[in-house]
XYZ file of N, CA and C in Angstrom:
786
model
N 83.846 66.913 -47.379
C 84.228 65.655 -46.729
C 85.688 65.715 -46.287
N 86.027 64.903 -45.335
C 87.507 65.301 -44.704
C 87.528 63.754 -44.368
N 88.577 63.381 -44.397
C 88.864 61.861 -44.126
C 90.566 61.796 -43.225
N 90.349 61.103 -42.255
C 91.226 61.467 -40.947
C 91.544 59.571 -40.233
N 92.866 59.671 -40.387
C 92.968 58.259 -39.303
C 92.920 58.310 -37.745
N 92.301 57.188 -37.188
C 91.775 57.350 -35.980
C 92.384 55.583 -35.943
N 93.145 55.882 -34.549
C 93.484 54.289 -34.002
C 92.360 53.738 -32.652
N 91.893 53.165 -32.616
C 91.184 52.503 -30.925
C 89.886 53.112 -31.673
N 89.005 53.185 -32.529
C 88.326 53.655 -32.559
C 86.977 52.774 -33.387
N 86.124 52.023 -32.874
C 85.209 51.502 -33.554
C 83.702 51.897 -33.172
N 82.816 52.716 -34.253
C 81.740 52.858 -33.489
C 80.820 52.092 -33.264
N 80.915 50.926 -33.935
C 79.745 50.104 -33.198
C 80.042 49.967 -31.581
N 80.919 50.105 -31.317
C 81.680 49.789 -30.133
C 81.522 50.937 -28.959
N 81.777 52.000 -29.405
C 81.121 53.254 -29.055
C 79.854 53.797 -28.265
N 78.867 52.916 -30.089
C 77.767 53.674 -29.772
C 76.777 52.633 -28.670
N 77.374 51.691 -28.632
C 76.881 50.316 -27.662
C 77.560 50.402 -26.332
N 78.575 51.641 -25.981
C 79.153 51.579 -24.527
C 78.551 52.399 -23.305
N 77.113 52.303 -23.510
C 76.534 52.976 -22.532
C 77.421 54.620 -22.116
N 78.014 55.414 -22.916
C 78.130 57.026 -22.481
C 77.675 57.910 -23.771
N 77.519 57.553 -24.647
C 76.362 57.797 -25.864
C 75.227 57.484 -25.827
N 73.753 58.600 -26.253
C 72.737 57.685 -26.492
C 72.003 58.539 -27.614
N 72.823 59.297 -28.436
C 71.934 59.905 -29.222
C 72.582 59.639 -30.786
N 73.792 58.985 -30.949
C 74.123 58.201 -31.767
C 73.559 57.310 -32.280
N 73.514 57.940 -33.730
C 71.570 56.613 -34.786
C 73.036 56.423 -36.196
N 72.779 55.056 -36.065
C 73.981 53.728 -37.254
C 72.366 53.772 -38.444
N 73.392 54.424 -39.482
C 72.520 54.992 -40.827
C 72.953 53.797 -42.098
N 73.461 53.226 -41.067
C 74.329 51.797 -42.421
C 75.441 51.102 -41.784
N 75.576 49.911 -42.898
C 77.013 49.682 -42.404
C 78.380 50.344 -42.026
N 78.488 50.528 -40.495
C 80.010 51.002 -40.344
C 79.529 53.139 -40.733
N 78.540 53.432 -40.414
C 77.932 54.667 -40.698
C 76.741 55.149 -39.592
N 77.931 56.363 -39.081
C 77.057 56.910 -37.694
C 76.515 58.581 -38.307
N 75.412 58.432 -37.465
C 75.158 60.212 -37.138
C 75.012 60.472 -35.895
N 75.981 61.422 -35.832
C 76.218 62.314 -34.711
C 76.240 63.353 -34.449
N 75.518 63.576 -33.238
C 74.876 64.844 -32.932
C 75.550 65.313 -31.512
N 76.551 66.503 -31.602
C 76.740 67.161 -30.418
C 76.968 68.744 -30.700
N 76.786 69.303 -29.715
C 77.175 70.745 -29.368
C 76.530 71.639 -30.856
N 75.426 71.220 -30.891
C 74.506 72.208 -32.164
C 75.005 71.619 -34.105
N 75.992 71.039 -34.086
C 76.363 70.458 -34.955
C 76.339 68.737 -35.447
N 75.841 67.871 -36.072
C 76.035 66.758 -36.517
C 77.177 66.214 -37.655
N 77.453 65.346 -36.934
C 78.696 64.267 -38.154
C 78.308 63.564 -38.407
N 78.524 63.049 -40.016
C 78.460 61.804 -40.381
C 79.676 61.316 -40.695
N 79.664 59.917 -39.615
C 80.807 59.430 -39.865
C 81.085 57.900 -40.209
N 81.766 57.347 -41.005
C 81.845 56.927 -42.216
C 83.079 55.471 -42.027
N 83.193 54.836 -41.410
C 84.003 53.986 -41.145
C 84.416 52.817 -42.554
N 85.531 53.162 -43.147
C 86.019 52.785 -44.179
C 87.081 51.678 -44.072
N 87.274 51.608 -42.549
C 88.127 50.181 -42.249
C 89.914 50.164 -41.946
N 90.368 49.864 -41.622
C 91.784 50.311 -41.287
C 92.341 51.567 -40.583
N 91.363 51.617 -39.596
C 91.582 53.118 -38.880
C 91.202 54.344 -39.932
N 90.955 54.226 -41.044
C 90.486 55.308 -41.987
C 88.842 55.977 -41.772
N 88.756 57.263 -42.168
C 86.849 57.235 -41.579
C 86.783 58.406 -42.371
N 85.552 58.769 -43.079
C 85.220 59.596 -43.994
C 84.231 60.191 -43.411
N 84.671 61.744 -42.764
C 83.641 62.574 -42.167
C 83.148 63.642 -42.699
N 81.508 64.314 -42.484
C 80.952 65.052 -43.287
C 81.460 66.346 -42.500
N 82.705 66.897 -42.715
C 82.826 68.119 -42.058
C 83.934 68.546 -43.068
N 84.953 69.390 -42.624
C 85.972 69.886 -43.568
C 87.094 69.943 -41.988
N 88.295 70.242 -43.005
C 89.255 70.117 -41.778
C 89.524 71.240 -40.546
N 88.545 72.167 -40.782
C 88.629 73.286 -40.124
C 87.453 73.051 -38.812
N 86.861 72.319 -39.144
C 85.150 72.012 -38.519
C 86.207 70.829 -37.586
N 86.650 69.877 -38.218
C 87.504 68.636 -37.281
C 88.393 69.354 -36.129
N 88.873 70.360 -36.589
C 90.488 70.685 -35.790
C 89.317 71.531 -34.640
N 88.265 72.060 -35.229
C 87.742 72.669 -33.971
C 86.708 72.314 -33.464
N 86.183 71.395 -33.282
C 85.361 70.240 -32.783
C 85.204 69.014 -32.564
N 85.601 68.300 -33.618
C 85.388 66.951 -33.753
C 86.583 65.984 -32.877
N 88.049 66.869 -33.343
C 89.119 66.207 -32.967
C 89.134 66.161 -31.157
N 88.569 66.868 -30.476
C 88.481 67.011 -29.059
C 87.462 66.235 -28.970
N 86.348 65.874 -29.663
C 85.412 65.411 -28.925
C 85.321 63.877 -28.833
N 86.378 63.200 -30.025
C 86.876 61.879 -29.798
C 88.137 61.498 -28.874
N 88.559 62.524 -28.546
C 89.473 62.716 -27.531
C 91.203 62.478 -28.333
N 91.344 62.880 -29.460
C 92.511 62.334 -29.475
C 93.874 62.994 -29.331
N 93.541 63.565 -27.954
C 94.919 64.015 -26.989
C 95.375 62.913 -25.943
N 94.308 61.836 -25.974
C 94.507 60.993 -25.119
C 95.622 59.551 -25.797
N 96.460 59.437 -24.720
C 97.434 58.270 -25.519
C 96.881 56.804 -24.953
N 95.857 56.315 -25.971
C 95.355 55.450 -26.039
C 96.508 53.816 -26.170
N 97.305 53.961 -26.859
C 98.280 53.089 -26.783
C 98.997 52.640 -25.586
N 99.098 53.786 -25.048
C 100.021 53.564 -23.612
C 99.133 52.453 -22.707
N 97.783 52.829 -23.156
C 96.503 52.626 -21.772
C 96.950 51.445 -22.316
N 96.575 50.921 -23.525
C 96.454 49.088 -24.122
C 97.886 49.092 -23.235
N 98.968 49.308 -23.088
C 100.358 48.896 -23.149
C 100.409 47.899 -21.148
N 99.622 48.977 -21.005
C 99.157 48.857 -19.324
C 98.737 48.085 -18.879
N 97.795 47.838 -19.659
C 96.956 46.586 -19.671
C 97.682 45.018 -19.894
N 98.184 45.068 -21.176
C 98.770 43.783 -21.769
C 99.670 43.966 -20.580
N 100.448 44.689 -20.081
C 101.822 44.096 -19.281
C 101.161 43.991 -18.040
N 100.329 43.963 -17.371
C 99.615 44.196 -15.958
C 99.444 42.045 -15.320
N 99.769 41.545 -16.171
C 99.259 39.686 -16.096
C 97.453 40.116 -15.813
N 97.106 40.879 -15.873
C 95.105 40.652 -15.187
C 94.716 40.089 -16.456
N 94.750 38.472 -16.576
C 93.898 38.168 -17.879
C 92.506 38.413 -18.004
N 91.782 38.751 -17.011
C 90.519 39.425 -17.419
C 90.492 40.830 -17.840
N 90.993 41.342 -17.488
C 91.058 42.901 -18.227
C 91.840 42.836 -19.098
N 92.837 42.119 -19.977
C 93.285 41.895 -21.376
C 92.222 41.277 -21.811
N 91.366 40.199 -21.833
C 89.990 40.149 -22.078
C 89.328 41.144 -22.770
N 89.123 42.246 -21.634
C 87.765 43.210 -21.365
C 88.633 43.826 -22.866
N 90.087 44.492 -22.690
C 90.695 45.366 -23.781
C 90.519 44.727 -24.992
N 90.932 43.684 -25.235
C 91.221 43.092 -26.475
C 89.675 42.914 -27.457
N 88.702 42.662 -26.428
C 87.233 43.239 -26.964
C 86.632 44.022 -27.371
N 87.526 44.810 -26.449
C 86.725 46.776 -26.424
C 87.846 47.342 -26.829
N 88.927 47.403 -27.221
C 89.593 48.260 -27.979
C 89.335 49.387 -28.386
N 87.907 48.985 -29.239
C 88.154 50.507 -29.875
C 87.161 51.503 -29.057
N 87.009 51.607 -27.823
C 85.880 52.731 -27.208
C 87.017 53.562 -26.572
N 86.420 55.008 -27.221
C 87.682 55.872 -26.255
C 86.022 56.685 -25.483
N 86.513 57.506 -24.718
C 85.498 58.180 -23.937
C 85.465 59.787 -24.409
N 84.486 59.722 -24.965
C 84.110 60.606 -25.857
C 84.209 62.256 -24.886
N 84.236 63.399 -25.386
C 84.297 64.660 -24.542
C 83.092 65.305 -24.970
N 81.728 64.907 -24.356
C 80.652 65.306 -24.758
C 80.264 66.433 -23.744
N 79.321 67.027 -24.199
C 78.781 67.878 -23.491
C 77.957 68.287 -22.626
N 78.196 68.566 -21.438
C 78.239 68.737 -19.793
C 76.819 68.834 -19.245
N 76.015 69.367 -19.901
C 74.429 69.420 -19.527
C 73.427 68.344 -20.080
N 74.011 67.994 -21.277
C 73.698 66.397 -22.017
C 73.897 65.568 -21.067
N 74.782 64.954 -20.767
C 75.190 63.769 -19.661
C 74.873 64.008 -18.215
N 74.337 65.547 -17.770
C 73.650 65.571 -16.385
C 72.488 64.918 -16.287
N 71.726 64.933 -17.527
C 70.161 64.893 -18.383
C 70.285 63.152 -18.407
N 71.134 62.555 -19.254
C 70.998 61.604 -19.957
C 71.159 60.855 -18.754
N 72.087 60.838 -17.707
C 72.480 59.852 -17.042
C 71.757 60.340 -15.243
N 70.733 61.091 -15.320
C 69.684 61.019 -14.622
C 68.487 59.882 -15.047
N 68.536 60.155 -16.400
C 67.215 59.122 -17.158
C 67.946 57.839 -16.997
N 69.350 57.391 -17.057
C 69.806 55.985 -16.910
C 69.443 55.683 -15.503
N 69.675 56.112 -14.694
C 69.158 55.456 -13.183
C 67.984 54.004 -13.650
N 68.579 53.227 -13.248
C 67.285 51.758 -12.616
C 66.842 51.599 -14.690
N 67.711 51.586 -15.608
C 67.656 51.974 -16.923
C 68.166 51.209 -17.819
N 67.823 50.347 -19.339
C 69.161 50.079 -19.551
C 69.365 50.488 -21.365
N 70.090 50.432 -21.500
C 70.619 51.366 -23.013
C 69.156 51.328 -23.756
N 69.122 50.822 -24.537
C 67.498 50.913 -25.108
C 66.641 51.686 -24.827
N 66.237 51.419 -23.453
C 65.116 52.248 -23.173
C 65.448 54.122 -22.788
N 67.193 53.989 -22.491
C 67.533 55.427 -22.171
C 67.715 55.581 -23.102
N 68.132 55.575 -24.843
C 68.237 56.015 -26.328
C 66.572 56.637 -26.583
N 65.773 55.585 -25.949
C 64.065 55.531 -26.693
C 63.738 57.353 -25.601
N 64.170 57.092 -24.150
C 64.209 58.348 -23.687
C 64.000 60.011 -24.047
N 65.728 59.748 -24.460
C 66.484 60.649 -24.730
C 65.678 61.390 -26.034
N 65.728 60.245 -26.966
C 65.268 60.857 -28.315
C 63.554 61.170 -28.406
N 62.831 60.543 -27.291
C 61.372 61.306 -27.022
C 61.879 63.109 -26.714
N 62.896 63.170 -25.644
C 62.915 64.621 -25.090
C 63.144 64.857 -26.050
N 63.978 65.097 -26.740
C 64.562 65.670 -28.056
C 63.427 66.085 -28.646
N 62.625 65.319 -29.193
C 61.612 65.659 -30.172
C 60.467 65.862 -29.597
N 60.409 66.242 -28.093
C 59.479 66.946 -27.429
C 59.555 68.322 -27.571
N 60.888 68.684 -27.288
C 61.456 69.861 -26.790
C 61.419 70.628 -28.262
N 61.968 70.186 -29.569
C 61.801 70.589 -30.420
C 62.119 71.791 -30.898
N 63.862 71.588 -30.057
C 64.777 73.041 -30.843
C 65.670 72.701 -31.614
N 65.308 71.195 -31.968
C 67.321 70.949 -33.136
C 67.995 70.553 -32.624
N 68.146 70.180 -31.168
C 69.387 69.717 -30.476
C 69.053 69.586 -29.162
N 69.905 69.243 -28.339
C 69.358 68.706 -26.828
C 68.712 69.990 -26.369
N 67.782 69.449 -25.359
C 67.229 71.217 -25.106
C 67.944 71.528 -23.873
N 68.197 72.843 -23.743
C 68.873 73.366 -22.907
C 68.341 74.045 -21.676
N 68.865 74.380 -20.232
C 67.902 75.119 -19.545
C 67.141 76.283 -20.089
N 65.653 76.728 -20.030
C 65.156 77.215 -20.506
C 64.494 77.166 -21.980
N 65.073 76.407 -22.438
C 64.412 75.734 -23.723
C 63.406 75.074 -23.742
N 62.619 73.999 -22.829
C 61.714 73.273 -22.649
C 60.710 73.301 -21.755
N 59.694 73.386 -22.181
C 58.352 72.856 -21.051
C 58.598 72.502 -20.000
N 58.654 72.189 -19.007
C 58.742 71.281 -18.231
C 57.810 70.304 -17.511
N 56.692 70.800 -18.213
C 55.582 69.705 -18.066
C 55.528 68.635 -18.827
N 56.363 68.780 -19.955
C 56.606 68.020 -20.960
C 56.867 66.691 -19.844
N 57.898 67.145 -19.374
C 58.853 65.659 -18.420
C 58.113 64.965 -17.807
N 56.622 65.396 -17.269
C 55.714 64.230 -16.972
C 54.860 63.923 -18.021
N 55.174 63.561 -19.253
C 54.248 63.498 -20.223
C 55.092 61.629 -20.435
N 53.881 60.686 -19.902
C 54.088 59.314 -19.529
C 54.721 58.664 -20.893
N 54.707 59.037 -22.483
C 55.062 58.400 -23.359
C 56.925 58.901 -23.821
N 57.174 59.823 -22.626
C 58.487 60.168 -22.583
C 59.465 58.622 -22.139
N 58.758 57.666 -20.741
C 59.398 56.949 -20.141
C 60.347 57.599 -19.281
N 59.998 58.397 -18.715
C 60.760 58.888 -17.293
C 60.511 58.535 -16.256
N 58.951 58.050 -15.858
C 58.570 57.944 -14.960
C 59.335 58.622 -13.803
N 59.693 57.956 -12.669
C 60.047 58.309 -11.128
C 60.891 59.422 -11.707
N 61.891 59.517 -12.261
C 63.166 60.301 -12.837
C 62.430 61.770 -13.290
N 61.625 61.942 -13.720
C 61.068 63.340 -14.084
C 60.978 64.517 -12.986
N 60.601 63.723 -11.789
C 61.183 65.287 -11.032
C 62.022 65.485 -10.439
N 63.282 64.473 -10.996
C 64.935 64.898 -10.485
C 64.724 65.729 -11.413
N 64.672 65.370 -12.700
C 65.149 66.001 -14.437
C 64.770 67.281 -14.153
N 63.471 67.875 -13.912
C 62.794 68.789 -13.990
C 62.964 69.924 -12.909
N 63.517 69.115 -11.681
C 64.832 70.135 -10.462
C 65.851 70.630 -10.996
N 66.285 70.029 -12.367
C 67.806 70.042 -12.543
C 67.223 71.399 -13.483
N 66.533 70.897 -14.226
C 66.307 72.003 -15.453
C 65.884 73.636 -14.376
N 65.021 73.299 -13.754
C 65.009 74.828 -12.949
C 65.799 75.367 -12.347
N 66.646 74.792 -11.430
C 68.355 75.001 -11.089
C 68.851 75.732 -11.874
N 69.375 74.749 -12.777
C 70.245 75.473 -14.006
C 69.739 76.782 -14.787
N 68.517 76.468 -14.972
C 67.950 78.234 -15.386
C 68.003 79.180 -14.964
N 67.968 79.193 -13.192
C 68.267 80.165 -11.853
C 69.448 79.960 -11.869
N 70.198 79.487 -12.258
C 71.627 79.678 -11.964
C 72.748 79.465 -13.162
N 72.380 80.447 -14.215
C 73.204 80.557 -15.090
C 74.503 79.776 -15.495
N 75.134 80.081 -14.061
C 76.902 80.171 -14.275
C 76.831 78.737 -13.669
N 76.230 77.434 -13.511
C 76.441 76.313 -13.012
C 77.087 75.474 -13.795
N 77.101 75.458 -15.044
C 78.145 73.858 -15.753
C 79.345 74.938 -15.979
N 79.333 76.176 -16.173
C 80.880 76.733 -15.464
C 81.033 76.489 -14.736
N 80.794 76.735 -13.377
C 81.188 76.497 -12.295
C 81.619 75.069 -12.148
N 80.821 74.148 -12.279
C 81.079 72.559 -12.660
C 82.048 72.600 -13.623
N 82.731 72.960 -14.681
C 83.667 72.365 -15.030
C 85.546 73.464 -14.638
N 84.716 73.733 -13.613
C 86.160 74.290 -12.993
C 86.682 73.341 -11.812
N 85.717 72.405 -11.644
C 85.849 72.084 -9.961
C 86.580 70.685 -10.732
N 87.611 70.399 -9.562
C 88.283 69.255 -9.891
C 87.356 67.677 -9.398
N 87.732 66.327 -9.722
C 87.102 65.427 -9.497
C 85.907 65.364 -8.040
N 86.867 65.803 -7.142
C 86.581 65.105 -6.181
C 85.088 66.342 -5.654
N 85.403 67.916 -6.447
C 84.416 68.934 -5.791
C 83.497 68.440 -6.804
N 83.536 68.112 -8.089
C 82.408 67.523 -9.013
C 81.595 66.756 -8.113
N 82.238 65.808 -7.843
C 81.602 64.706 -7.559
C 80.523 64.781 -5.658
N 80.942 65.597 -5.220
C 80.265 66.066 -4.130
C 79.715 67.273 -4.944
N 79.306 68.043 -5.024
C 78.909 68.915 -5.772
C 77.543 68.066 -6.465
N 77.734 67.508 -7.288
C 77.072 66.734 -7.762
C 75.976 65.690 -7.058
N 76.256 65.368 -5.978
C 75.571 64.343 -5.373
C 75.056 64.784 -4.299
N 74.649 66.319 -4.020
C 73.474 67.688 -3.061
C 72.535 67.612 -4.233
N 72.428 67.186 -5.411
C 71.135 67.368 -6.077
C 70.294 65.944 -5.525
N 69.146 66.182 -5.489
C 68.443 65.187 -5.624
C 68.256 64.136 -6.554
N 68.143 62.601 -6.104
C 68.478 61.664 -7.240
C 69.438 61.802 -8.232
N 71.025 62.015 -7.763
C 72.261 61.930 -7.785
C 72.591 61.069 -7.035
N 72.987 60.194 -7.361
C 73.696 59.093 -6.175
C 75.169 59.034 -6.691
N 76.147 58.297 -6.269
C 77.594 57.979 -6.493
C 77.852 57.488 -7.886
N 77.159 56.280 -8.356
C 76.954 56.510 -9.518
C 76.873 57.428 -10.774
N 75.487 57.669 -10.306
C 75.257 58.918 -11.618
C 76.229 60.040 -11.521
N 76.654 60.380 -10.138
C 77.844 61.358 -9.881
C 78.762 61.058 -10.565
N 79.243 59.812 -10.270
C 80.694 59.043 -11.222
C 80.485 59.726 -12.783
N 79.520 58.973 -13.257
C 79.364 58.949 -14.527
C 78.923 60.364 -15.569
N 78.444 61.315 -14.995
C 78.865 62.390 -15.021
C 79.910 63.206 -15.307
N 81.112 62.927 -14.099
C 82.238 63.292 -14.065
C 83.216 62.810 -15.211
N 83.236 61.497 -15.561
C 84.018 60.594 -16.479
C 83.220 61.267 -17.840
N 82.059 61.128 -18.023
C 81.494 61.539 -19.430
C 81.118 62.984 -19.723
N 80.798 63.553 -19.156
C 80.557 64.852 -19.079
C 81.700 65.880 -18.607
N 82.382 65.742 -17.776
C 83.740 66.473 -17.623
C 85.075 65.995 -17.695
N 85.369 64.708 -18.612
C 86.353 63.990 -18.739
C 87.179 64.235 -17.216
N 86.656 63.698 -16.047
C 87.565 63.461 -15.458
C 87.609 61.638 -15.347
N 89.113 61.207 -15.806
C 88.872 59.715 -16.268
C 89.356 59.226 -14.861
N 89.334 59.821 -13.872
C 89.756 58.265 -12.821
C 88.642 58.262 -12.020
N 87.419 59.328 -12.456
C 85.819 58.691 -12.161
C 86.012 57.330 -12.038
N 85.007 56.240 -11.575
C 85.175 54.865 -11.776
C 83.806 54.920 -11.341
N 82.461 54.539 -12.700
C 81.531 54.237 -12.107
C 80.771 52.620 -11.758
N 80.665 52.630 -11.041
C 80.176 51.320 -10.354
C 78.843 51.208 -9.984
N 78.009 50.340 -11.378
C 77.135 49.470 -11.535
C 76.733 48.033 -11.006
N 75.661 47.622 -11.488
C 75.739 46.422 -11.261
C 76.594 45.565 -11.807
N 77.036 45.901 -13.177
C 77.865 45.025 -14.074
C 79.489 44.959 -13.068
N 79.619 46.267 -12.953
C 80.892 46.670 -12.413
C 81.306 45.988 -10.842
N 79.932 46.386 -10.073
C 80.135 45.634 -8.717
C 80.773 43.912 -9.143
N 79.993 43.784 -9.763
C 79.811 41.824 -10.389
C 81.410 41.650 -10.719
N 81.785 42.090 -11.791
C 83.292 42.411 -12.093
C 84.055 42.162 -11.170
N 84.148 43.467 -10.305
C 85.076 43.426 -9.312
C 84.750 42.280 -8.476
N 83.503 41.897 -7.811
C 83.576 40.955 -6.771
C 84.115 39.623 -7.485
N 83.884 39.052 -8.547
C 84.284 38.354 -9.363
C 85.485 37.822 -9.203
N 86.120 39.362 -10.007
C 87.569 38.882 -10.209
C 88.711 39.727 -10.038
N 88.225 40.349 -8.735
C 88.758 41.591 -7.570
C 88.599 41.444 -5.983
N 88.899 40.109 -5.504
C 87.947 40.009 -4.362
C 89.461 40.735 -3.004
N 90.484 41.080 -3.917
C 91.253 41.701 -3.307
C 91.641 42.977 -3.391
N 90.636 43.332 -4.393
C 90.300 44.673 -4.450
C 91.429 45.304 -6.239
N 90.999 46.793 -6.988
C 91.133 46.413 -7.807
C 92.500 47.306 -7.617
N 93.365 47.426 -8.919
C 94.905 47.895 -8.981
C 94.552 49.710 -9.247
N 93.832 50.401 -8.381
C 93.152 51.641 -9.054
C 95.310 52.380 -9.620
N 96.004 52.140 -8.278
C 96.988 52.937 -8.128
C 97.458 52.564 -9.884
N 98.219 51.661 -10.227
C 98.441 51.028 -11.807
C 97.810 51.622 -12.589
N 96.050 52.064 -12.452
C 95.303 53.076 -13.580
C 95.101 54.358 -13.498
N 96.171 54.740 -12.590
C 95.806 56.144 -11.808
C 95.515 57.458 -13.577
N 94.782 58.050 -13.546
C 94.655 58.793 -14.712
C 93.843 58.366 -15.535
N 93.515 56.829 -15.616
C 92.670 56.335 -16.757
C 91.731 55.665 -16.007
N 91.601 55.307 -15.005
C 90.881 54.229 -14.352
C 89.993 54.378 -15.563
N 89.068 55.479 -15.661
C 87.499 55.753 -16.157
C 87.486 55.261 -17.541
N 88.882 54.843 -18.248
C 88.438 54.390 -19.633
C 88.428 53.074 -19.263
N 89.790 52.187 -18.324
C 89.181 50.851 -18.000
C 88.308 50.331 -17.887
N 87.619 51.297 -16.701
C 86.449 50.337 -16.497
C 85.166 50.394 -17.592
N 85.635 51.500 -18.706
C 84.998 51.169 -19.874
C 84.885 50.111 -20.695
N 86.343 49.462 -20.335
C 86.553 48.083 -21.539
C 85.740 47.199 -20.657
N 85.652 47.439 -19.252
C 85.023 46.095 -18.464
C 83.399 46.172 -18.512
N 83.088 47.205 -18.446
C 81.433 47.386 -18.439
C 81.016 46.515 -19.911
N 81.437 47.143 -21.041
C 81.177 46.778 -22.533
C 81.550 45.445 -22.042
N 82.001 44.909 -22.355
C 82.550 43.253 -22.193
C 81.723 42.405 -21.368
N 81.488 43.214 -19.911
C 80.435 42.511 -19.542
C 79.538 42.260 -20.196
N 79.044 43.410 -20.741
C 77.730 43.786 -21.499
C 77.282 43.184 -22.902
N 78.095 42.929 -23.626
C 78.322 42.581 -24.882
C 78.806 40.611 -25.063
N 79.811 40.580 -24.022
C 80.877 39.831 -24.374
C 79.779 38.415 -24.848
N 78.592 37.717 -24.188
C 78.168 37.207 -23.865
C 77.496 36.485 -25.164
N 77.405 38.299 -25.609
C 76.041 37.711 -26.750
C 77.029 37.132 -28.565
N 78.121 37.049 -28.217
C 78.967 36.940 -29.186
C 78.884 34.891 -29.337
């Protein structure tokens, strides 16, 4: 066990921000998490304190990158509070603790194909059918899976199964592709990304922000369109978030999403 302070960091908060969906809450304030062939249990003890099932050697070379904490999360709040936008001190002061996780690149091509026309629930119920279709221990990878599986109707893919199932043959014929993808900067991602079929701007965005941490992605949903037309009808301050946009509009999506049912 290794126990590590973490500031901005709440997982209920997290695992409810739509860029996770394979995150399962085993108790109070108690996640399991599953990335890159390895699982954490992690252990939220309250005061920024968290009790994780790894050792400090397993953290420094995995864990600590994959919560991102190279990122200066303080500055972002600092940005915010001094900016006067009382709706996005709102959105922050709600969502605080979601940082944008550095997950892994063929996961979030997968996951956020199945989100299209989707909404958290039913892409978790998804995700975790493939999983335990595929039935190697961990997300399946190109070449790992059936691919007949993906039209198998109790998956819930429907229409989405023969983007999924383009992507998976792609990537098998073409080895060197999420290299190649994570060399290319935002803007070649994001075109790059949106020559596949059933890729739109969206799922491109969201991709880029979750899957290749590039954070001034900005993906725009329905929640997000609503937002901005809302309470942006002059359009939003991108220049002010230049570098982070992609965690902002994290605090605004959640907030939309959440704020309501409080």
């Amino acid at each position: 066990m290794y126990t590590v302070r973490i500031n901005h960091l709440k997982p209920d908060q997290i695992a409810e921000s739509g860029q996770c969906f394979r995150w399962k809450k085993q108790g109070e304030g108690i996640y399991e998490i599953p990335a890159f062939g390895r699982v954490l249990v992690m252990h939220d003890r309250g005061e920024g304190e968290f009790e994780l099932s790894c050792d400090e050697a397993e953290w420094l070379e995995i864990w600590k990158n994959y919560f991102d904490m190279d990122t200066d999360y303080d500055r972002i709040g600092e940005l915010i509070r001094e900016s006067g936008d009382e709706y996005l001190k709102a959105a922050y002061q709600y969502g605080e603790g979601i940082r944008i996780l550095r997950q892994d690149v063929w996961e979030m091509i997968i996951t956020f194909l199945i989100s299209q026309n989707n909404n958290i629930p039913r892409i978790k119920n998804s995700v975790a059918a493939l999983c335990m279709a595929a039935d190697v221990g961990h997300f399946p990878k190109p070449g790992e899976l059936d691919r007949q599986l993906l039209y198998d109707r109790s998956l819930g893919l429907g229409y989405r199964s023969e983007y999924i199932d383009a992507m998976y043959m792609y990537a098998y014929e073409h080895p060197d592709f999420i290299r190649k993808l994570t060399k290319m900067d935002y803007q070649e991602a994001f075109d790059f990304l949106k020559s596949f079929k059933g890729i739109g701007s969206k799922v491109a965005n969201c991709i880029c922000l979750f899957g290749l941490h590039q954070v001034d992605a900005f993906p725009v949903d329905t929640h997000i369109r609503r937002i901005l037309e809302e309470n942006y009808p002059d359009g939003f301050d991108f220049e002010r978030y230049a570098g982070v946009a992609g965690i902002v509009q994290q605090y605004m999506f959640y907030y939309d999403l959440h704020a309501d049912k409080i």
